[in-house]
């Protein structure tokens, strides 16, 4: 048990405490989050896709070069009689160069480039959505750490008061004024309190580990939330804040900045480009072509002529896939349905976002009602504590009455701090939903 106690103390003594504000928290998320690094790479990958799509505007150039050994020529009748051999030049060479520049492809090239750009925008929006989610998740862990610290303070104060009570009961037991069972009862209560404190410390270690991973900091760092956030939580009550003065303004912010809305709009635009691509298959393709061929020997004569032959041409090529008349129409019909589906999905996203904003706003307003209630509870708890304290000093109350009064006051004060934390959380949840966190 002694060894376990020593091992339990050593890591914490080596740990470094680091006070952190919300601004610092968000900066670390942006710079160190592995999840965000992945989404940044996705944006870079999509950017490369734009370059690849634009390269389709460049001409297609094909070149081929070959050398060969040619055998002698044998000529015979169709019934394989009267065979006659002719000597043939044994070295053969061939060089061909062909270039083609697409002039008109039914809009397929431009639609492909636009599709790649939209995919890049979709990746960037996904990165912003992930950034918002990572920030909000880190903030939740950050505020939970603050709550756990408050709860640990409650337990520590209760442990100290229970220890004092046990000493008092033991003194009375020695005087014959209390039973051993009274001491046992409060010793059991002490063990329960210590177990509760240990569980809170374990929960704090788990949350701290997760938050360190989210922020990309060393695991031996103990993150301490800045009390300034809670002290200044009254400024959030200025839901009088310009950007969140009313529910309607919050909804307007969400419709402008929400990455969910942006993604749904991009999905619609991508569906429209898919429709253009499907329609382009119904149109002819026009290209300018040029070619040069340099071959030898000339083997189309008997006997073969040991000379090089060069010929070239420049022209215009027109190609039309006749089968598209009965194949591509199905794709066009499907693409039109896809556009309609995207438009309907966009309305669903807007409706869901409206519900989320309304719910978050209502809960945000509720946190102020909770804070008012907790303030009143603190006021009453302090009045009760003062009355019991006066009675205890006048030997008109027991120490158990003092313990109860102290616990009620302590819990009320901590519940008030938690209520302030809930205001901060609810405020940032509105910003998270609206995409402005």
PDB file of C-alpha atoms in Angstrom, residues 194-406:
ATOM      1  CA  UNK A 194     -12.195   9.549  -0.345  1.00  0.00           C
ATOM      2  CA  UNK A 195     -13.386   7.063  -2.966  1.00  0.00           C
ATOM      3  CA  UNK A 196     -15.455   9.786  -4.613  1.00  0.00           C
ATOM      4  CA  UNK A 197     -12.423  12.092  -4.639  1.00  0.00           C
ATOM      5  CA  UNK A 198     -10.268   9.351  -6.162  1.00  0.00           C
ATOM      6  CA  UNK A 199     -12.827   8.779  -8.914  1.00  0.00           C
ATOM      7  CA  UNK A 200     -12.854  12.489  -9.680  1.00  0.00           C
ATOM      8  CA  UNK A 201      -9.054  12.526  -9.903  1.00  0.00           C
ATOM      9  CA  UNK A 202      -9.150   9.573 -12.278  1.00  0.00           C
ATOM     10  CA  UNK A 203     -11.784  11.300 -14.374  1.00  0.00           C
ATOM     11  CA  UNK A 204      -9.645  14.448 -14.374  1.00  0.00           C
ATOM     12  CA  UNK A 205      -6.625  12.428 -15.565  1.00  0.00           C
ATOM     13  CA  UNK A 206      -8.670  10.862 -18.382  1.00  0.00           C
ATOM     14  CA  UNK A 207     -10.048  14.216 -19.536  1.00  0.00           C
ATOM     15  CA  UNK A 208      -6.645  15.872 -19.274  1.00  0.00           C
ATOM     16  CA  UNK A 209      -5.089  13.065 -21.361  1.00  0.00           C
ATOM     17  CA  UNK A 210      -7.765  13.414 -24.033  1.00  0.00           C
ATOM     18  CA  UNK A 211      -7.445  17.195 -24.110  1.00  0.00           C
ATOM     19  CA  UNK A 212      -3.639  16.979 -24.378  1.00  0.00           C
ATOM     20  CA  UNK A 213      -4.062  14.677 -27.393  1.00  0.00           C
ATOM     21  CA  UNK A 214      -6.562  17.067 -28.945  1.00  0.00           C
ATOM     22  CA  UNK A 215      -4.210  20.007 -28.435  1.00  0.00           C
ATOM     23  CA  UNK A 216      -1.037  18.115 -29.350  1.00  0.00           C
ATOM     24  CA  UNK A 217       0.798  18.923 -26.097  1.00  0.00           C
ATOM     25  CA  UNK A 218       2.897  16.669 -23.885  1.00  0.00           C
ATOM     26  CA  UNK A 219       1.042  14.195 -21.679  1.00  0.00           C
ATOM     27  CA  UNK A 220       2.852  15.362 -18.527  1.00  0.00           C
ATOM     28  CA  UNK A 221       1.126  18.746 -18.765  1.00  0.00           C
ATOM     29  CA  UNK A 222      -1.838  19.362 -16.458  1.00  0.00           C
ATOM     30  CA  UNK A 223      -4.139  21.874 -18.125  1.00  0.00           C
ATOM     31  CA  UNK A 224      -5.673  24.375 -15.719  1.00  0.00           C
ATOM     32  CA  UNK A 225      -8.617  26.338 -17.141  1.00  0.00           C
ATOM     33  CA  UNK A 226      -8.311  30.085 -16.738  1.00  0.00           C
ATOM     34  CA  UNK A 227     -10.610  31.430 -14.028  1.00  0.00           C
ATOM     35  CA  UNK A 228     -10.825  34.632 -16.031  1.00  0.00           C
ATOM     36  CA  UNK A 229     -13.272  32.857 -18.340  1.00  0.00           C
ATOM     37  CA  UNK A 230     -15.694  32.267 -15.468  1.00  0.00           C
ATOM     38  CA  UNK A 231     -15.072  35.596 -13.760  1.00  0.00           C
ATOM     39  CA  UNK A 232     -15.906  37.370 -17.015  1.00  0.00           C
ATOM     40  CA  UNK A 233     -18.808  35.070 -17.839  1.00  0.00           C
ATOM     41  CA  UNK A 234     -21.127  37.977 -17.156  1.00  0.00           C
ATOM     42  CA  UNK A 235     -20.150  39.398 -20.517  1.00  0.00           C
ATOM     43  CA  UNK A 236     -21.895  36.424 -22.112  1.00  0.00           C
ATOM     44  CA  UNK A 237     -25.020  37.593 -20.399  1.00  0.00           C
ATOM     45  CA  UNK A 238     -24.733  40.422 -22.753  1.00  0.00           C
ATOM     46  CA  UNK A 239     -26.671  38.251 -24.965  1.00  0.00           C
ATOM     47  CA  UNK A 240     -26.976  41.725 -25.729  1.00  0.00           C
ATOM     48  CA  UNK A 241     -23.967  40.876 -27.744  1.00  0.00           C
ATOM     49  CA  UNK A 242     -24.485  42.287 -31.254  1.00  0.00           C
ATOM     50  CA  UNK A 243     -24.188  39.018 -33.137  1.00  0.00           C
ATOM     51  CA  UNK A 244     -26.545  37.171 -30.793  1.00  0.00           C
ATOM     52  CA  UNK A 245     -29.005  39.827 -29.723  1.00  0.00           C
ATOM     53  CA  UNK A 246     -32.005  37.865 -30.909  1.00  0.00           C
ATOM     54  CA  UNK A 247     -32.889  34.383 -32.047  1.00  0.00           C
ATOM     55  CA  UNK A 248     -33.398  35.688 -35.572  1.00  0.00           C
ATOM     56  CA  UNK A 249     -29.928  37.220 -35.714  1.00  0.00           C
ATOM     57  CA  UNK A 250     -28.460  33.903 -34.541  1.00  0.00           C
ATOM     58  CA  UNK A 251     -30.340  32.106 -37.295  1.00  0.00           C
ATOM     59  CA  UNK A 252     -29.142  34.649 -39.852  1.00  0.00           C
ATOM     60  CA  UNK A 253     -25.555  34.101 -38.714  1.00  0.00           C
ATOM     61  CA  UNK A 254     -26.042  30.340 -39.065  1.00  0.00           C
ATOM     62  CA  UNK A 255     -27.455  30.629 -42.581  1.00  0.00           C
ATOM     63  CA  UNK A 256     -24.479  32.763 -43.627  1.00  0.00           C
ATOM     64  CA  UNK A 257     -21.604  31.001 -41.896  1.00  0.00           C
ATOM     65  CA  UNK A 258     -22.733  27.435 -41.235  1.00  0.00           C
ATOM     66  CA  UNK A 259     -20.523  24.930 -43.089  1.00  0.00           C
ATOM     67  CA  UNK A 260     -23.540  22.585 -43.222  1.00  0.00           C
ATOM     68  CA  UNK A 261     -25.427  25.088 -45.377  1.00  0.00           C
ATOM     69  CA  UNK A 262     -22.326  25.690 -47.484  1.00  0.00           C
ATOM     70  CA  UNK A 263     -21.838  21.973 -48.043  1.00  0.00           C
ATOM     71  CA  UNK A 264     -25.451  21.513 -49.113  1.00  0.00           C
ATOM     72  CA  UNK A 265     -25.109  24.401 -51.591  1.00  0.00           C
ATOM     73  CA  UNK A 266     -21.897  22.923 -52.959  1.00  0.00           C
ATOM     74  CA  UNK A 267     -23.614  19.538 -53.335  1.00  0.00           C
ATOM     75  CA  UNK A 268     -26.291  21.202 -55.459  1.00  0.00           C
ATOM     76  CA  UNK A 269     -23.683  22.901 -57.647  1.00  0.00           C
ATOM     77  CA  UNK A 270     -21.847  19.599 -58.082  1.00  0.00           C
ATOM     78  CA  UNK A 271     -25.093  17.924 -59.125  1.00  0.00           C
ATOM     79  CA  UNK A 272     -25.579  20.669 -61.730  1.00  0.00           C
ATOM     80  CA  UNK A 273     -22.099  20.016 -63.111  1.00  0.00           C
ATOM     81  CA  UNK A 274     -22.873  16.298 -63.268  1.00  0.00           C
ATOM     82  CA  UNK A 275     -25.885  17.222 -65.381  1.00  0.00           C
ATOM     83  CA  UNK A 276     -23.661  19.255 -67.729  1.00  0.00           C
ATOM     84  CA  UNK A 277     -21.268  16.329 -68.046  1.00  0.00           C
ATOM     85  CA  UNK A 278     -24.139  13.984 -68.887  1.00  0.00           C
ATOM     86  CA  UNK A 279     -25.460  16.390 -71.532  1.00  0.00           C
ATOM     87  CA  UNK A 280     -21.996  16.784 -73.071  1.00  0.00           C
ATOM     88  CA  UNK A 281     -22.080  13.114 -74.106  1.00  0.00           C
ATOM     89  CA  UNK A 282     -24.978  13.950 -76.438  1.00  0.00           C
ATOM     90  CA  UNK A 283     -22.876  16.505 -78.323  1.00  0.00           C
ATOM     91  CA  UNK A 284     -20.166  15.956 -80.993  1.00  0.00           C
ATOM     92  CA  UNK A 285     -16.462  16.362 -80.214  1.00  0.00           C
ATOM     93  CA  UNK A 286     -14.312  18.549 -82.482  1.00  0.00           C
ATOM     94  CA  UNK A 287     -10.507  18.511 -82.537  1.00  0.00           C
ATOM     95  CA  UNK A 288      -7.594  19.736 -84.657  1.00  0.00           C
ATOM     96  CA  UNK A 289      -5.186  16.888 -85.503  1.00  0.00           C
ATOM     97  CA  UNK A 290      -1.686  16.766 -86.982  1.00  0.00           C
ATOM     98  CA  UNK A 291       0.612  13.789 -87.618  1.00  0.00           C
ATOM     99  CA  UNK A 292       3.938  12.873 -89.174  1.00  0.00           C
ATOM    100  CA  UNK A 293       5.171   9.361 -90.030  1.00  0.00           C
ATOM    101  CA  UNK A 294       8.710   8.381 -91.007  1.00  0.00           C
ATOM    102  CA  UNK A 295       9.086   4.681 -91.979  1.00  0.00           C
ATOM    103  CA  UNK A 296      11.492   2.467 -93.869  1.00  0.00           C
ATOM    104  CA  UNK A 297      11.893   0.322 -95.842  1.00  0.00           C
ATOM    105  CA  UNK A 298       8.876   0.419 -98.139  1.00  0.00           C
ATOM    106  CA  UNK A 299       7.478  -3.114 -97.835  1.00  0.00           C
ATOM    107  CA  UNK A 300       4.307  -2.665 -99.820  1.00  0.00           C
ATOM    108  CA  UNK A 301       6.027  -3.469-103.103  1.00  0.00           C
ATOM    109  CA  UNK A 302       7.616  -6.680-104.366  1.00  0.00           C
ATOM    110  CA  UNK A 303      10.496  -6.736-104.027  1.00  0.00           C
ATOM    111  CA  UNK A 304      10.592  -4.248-101.069  1.00  0.00           C
ATOM    112  CA  UNK A 305      12.259  -0.917-101.704  1.00  0.00           C
ATOM    113  CA  UNK A 306      15.100  -0.054 -99.315  1.00  0.00           C
ATOM    114  CA  UNK A 307      14.141   3.606 -98.767  1.00  0.00           C
ATOM    115  CA  UNK A 308      12.608   5.785 -96.039  1.00  0.00           C
ATOM    116  CA  UNK A 309       9.174   7.234 -96.595  1.00  0.00           C
ATOM    117  CA  UNK A 310       7.911  10.315 -94.767  1.00  0.00           C
ATOM    118  CA  UNK A 311       4.355  11.650 -94.906  1.00  0.00           C
ATOM    119  CA  UNK A 312       2.351  14.070 -92.723  1.00  0.00           C
ATOM    120  CA  UNK A 313      -1.074  15.607 -92.486  1.00  0.00           C
ATOM    121  CA  UNK A 314      -3.035  18.337 -90.700  1.00  0.00           C
ATOM    122  CA  UNK A 315      -6.776  18.341 -90.403  1.00  0.00           C
ATOM    123  CA  UNK A 316      -9.950  18.614 -88.363  1.00  0.00           C
ATOM    124  CA  UNK A 317     -11.556  15.620 -86.706  1.00  0.00           C
ATOM    125  CA  UNK A 318     -15.207  15.320 -85.792  1.00  0.00           C
ATOM    126  CA  UNK A 319     -16.409  12.475 -83.621  1.00  0.00           C
ATOM    127  CA  UNK A 320     -19.894  11.620 -82.490  1.00  0.00           C
ATOM    128  CA  UNK A 321     -20.944   8.686 -80.359  1.00  0.00           C
ATOM    129  CA  UNK A 322     -24.194   7.572 -81.985  1.00  0.00           C
ATOM    130  CA  UNK A 323     -24.944   5.184 -79.127  1.00  0.00           C
ATOM    131  CA  UNK A 324     -25.258   8.200 -76.802  1.00  0.00           C
ATOM    132  CA  UNK A 325     -28.671   8.855 -78.381  1.00  0.00           C
ATOM    133  CA  UNK A 326     -30.098   5.884 -76.515  1.00  0.00           C
ATOM    134  CA  UNK A 327     -27.569   5.541 -73.670  1.00  0.00           C
ATOM    135  CA  UNK A 328     -26.773   9.044 -72.428  1.00  0.00           C
ATOM    136  CA  UNK A 329     -30.399  10.149 -72.208  1.00  0.00           C
ATOM    137  CA  UNK A 330     -30.764   7.868 -69.182  1.00  0.00           C
ATOM    138  CA  UNK A 331     -27.746   9.515 -67.571  1.00  0.00           C
ATOM    139  CA  UNK A 332     -29.184  12.968 -68.235  1.00  0.00           C
ATOM    140  CA  UNK A 333     -32.465  11.965 -66.638  1.00  0.00           C
ATOM    141  CA  UNK A 334     -30.613  10.584 -63.624  1.00  0.00           C
ATOM    142  CA  UNK A 335     -28.526  13.761 -63.311  1.00  0.00           C
ATOM    143  CA  UNK A 336     -31.668  15.932 -63.361  1.00  0.00           C
ATOM    144  CA  UNK A 337     -33.100  13.848 -60.532  1.00  0.00           C
ATOM    145  CA  UNK A 338     -29.814  14.306 -58.672  1.00  0.00           C
ATOM    146  CA  UNK A 339     -30.127  18.098 -58.929  1.00  0.00           C
ATOM    147  CA  UNK A 340     -33.674  17.964 -57.606  1.00  0.00           C
ATOM    148  CA  UNK A 341     -32.585  15.705 -54.752  1.00  0.00           C
ATOM    149  CA  UNK A 342     -29.782  18.122 -53.815  1.00  0.00           C
ATOM    150  CA  UNK A 343     -32.196  21.059 -53.763  1.00  0.00           C
ATOM    151  CA  UNK A 344     -34.542  19.159 -51.472  1.00  0.00           C
ATOM    152  CA  UNK A 345     -31.654  18.087 -49.244  1.00  0.00           C
ATOM    153  CA  UNK A 346     -30.604  21.721 -48.999  1.00  0.00           C
ATOM    154  CA  UNK A 347     -34.032  22.590 -47.594  1.00  0.00           C
ATOM    155  CA  UNK A 348     -33.783  19.744 -45.087  1.00  0.00           C
ATOM    156  CA  UNK A 349     -30.380  20.991 -43.883  1.00  0.00           C
ATOM    157  CA  UNK A 350     -31.732  24.531 -43.491  1.00  0.00           C
ATOM    158  CA  UNK A 351     -34.717  23.226 -41.514  1.00  0.00           C
ATOM    159  CA  UNK A 352     -32.520  21.120 -39.218  1.00  0.00           C
ATOM    160  CA  UNK A 353     -30.193  24.058 -38.680  1.00  0.00           C
ATOM    161  CA  UNK A 354     -33.161  26.250 -37.766  1.00  0.00           C
ATOM    162  CA  UNK A 355     -34.223  23.686 -35.156  1.00  0.00           C
ATOM    163  CA  UNK A 356     -30.701  23.421 -33.761  1.00  0.00           C
ATOM    164  CA  UNK A 357     -30.316  27.182 -33.444  1.00  0.00           C
ATOM    165  CA  UNK A 358     -33.717  27.539 -31.773  1.00  0.00           C
ATOM    166  CA  UNK A 359     -32.915  24.762 -29.299  1.00  0.00           C
ATOM    167  CA  UNK A 360     -29.449  26.136 -28.524  1.00  0.00           C
ATOM    168  CA  UNK A 361     -30.855  29.638 -28.072  1.00  0.00           C
ATOM    169  CA  UNK A 362     -33.576  28.413 -25.706  1.00  0.00           C
ATOM    170  CA  UNK A 363     -31.067  26.453 -23.622  1.00  0.00           C
ATOM    171  CA  UNK A 364     -28.781  29.481 -23.624  1.00  0.00           C
ATOM    172  CA  UNK A 365     -31.553  31.623 -22.171  1.00  0.00           C
ATOM    173  CA  UNK A 366     -32.317  28.860 -19.671  1.00  0.00           C
ATOM    174  CA  UNK A 367     -28.758  28.983 -18.320  1.00  0.00           C
ATOM    175  CA  UNK A 368     -29.397  32.546 -17.148  1.00  0.00           C
ATOM    176  CA  UNK A 369     -32.514  31.436 -15.309  1.00  0.00           C
ATOM    177  CA  UNK A 370     -30.414  28.687 -13.703  1.00  0.00           C
ATOM    178  CA  UNK A 371     -27.769  31.221 -12.699  1.00  0.00           C
ATOM    179  CA  UNK A 372     -30.389  33.479 -11.092  1.00  0.00           C
ATOM    180  CA  UNK A 373     -31.724  30.500  -9.136  1.00  0.00           C
ATOM    181  CA  UNK A 374     -28.234  29.492  -7.985  1.00  0.00           C
ATOM    182  CA  UNK A 375     -27.494  33.048  -6.900  1.00  0.00           C
ATOM    183  CA  UNK A 376     -30.608  33.008  -4.755  1.00  0.00           C
ATOM    184  CA  UNK A 377     -29.583  29.606  -3.368  1.00  0.00           C
ATOM    185  CA  UNK A 378     -26.145  30.961  -2.444  1.00  0.00           C
ATOM    186  CA  UNK A 379     -27.745  33.916  -0.686  1.00  0.00           C
ATOM    187  CA  UNK A 380     -30.058  31.656   1.342  1.00  0.00           C
ATOM    188  CA  UNK A 381     -27.275  29.154   2.069  1.00  0.00           C
ATOM    189  CA  UNK A 382     -25.032  31.900   3.416  1.00  0.00           C
ATOM    190  CA  UNK A 383     -27.828  33.233   5.596  1.00  0.00           C
ATOM    191  CA  UNK A 384     -28.494  29.726   6.912  1.00  0.00           C
ATOM    192  CA  UNK A 385     -24.771  29.195   7.576  1.00  0.00           C
ATOM    193  CA  UNK A 386     -24.566  32.447   9.525  1.00  0.00           C
ATOM    194  CA  UNK A 387     -27.562  31.513  11.693  1.00  0.00           C
ATOM    195  CA  UNK A 388     -26.236  28.019  12.452  1.00  0.00           C
ATOM    196  CA  UNK A 389     -22.759  29.403  13.120  1.00  0.00           C
ATOM    197  CA  UNK A 390     -24.155  31.866  15.668  1.00  0.00           C
ATOM    198  CA  UNK A 391     -26.119  29.078  17.361  1.00  0.00           C
ATOM    199  CA  UNK A 392     -23.059  26.810  17.387  1.00  0.00           C
ATOM    200  CA  UNK A 393     -20.951  29.499  19.041  1.00  0.00           C
ATOM    201  CA  UNK A 394     -23.664  29.829  21.662  1.00  0.00           C
ATOM    202  CA  UNK A 395     -23.680  26.009  22.096  1.00  0.00           C
ATOM    203  CA  UNK A 396     -27.238  25.817  20.798  1.00  0.00           C
ATOM    204  CA  UNK A 397     -26.349  23.644  17.774  1.00  0.00           C
ATOM    205  CA  UNK A 398     -24.299  20.523  17.183  1.00  0.00           C
ATOM    206  CA  UNK A 399     -21.248  20.253  14.969  1.00  0.00           C
ATOM    207  CA  UNK A 400     -23.352  18.096  12.637  1.00  0.00           C
ATOM    208  CA  UNK A 401     -25.586  21.115  12.114  1.00  0.00           C
ATOM    209  CA  UNK A 402     -22.497  23.129  11.253  1.00  0.00           C
ATOM    210  CA  UNK A 403     -21.361  20.393   8.852  1.00  0.00           C
ATOM    211  CA  UNK A 404     -24.706  20.367   7.081  1.00  0.00           C
ATOM    212  CA  UNK A 405     -24.804  24.152   6.875  1.00  0.00           C
ATOM    213  CA  UNK A 406     -21.239  24.273   5.534  1.00  0.00           C
TER     214      UNK A 406
END
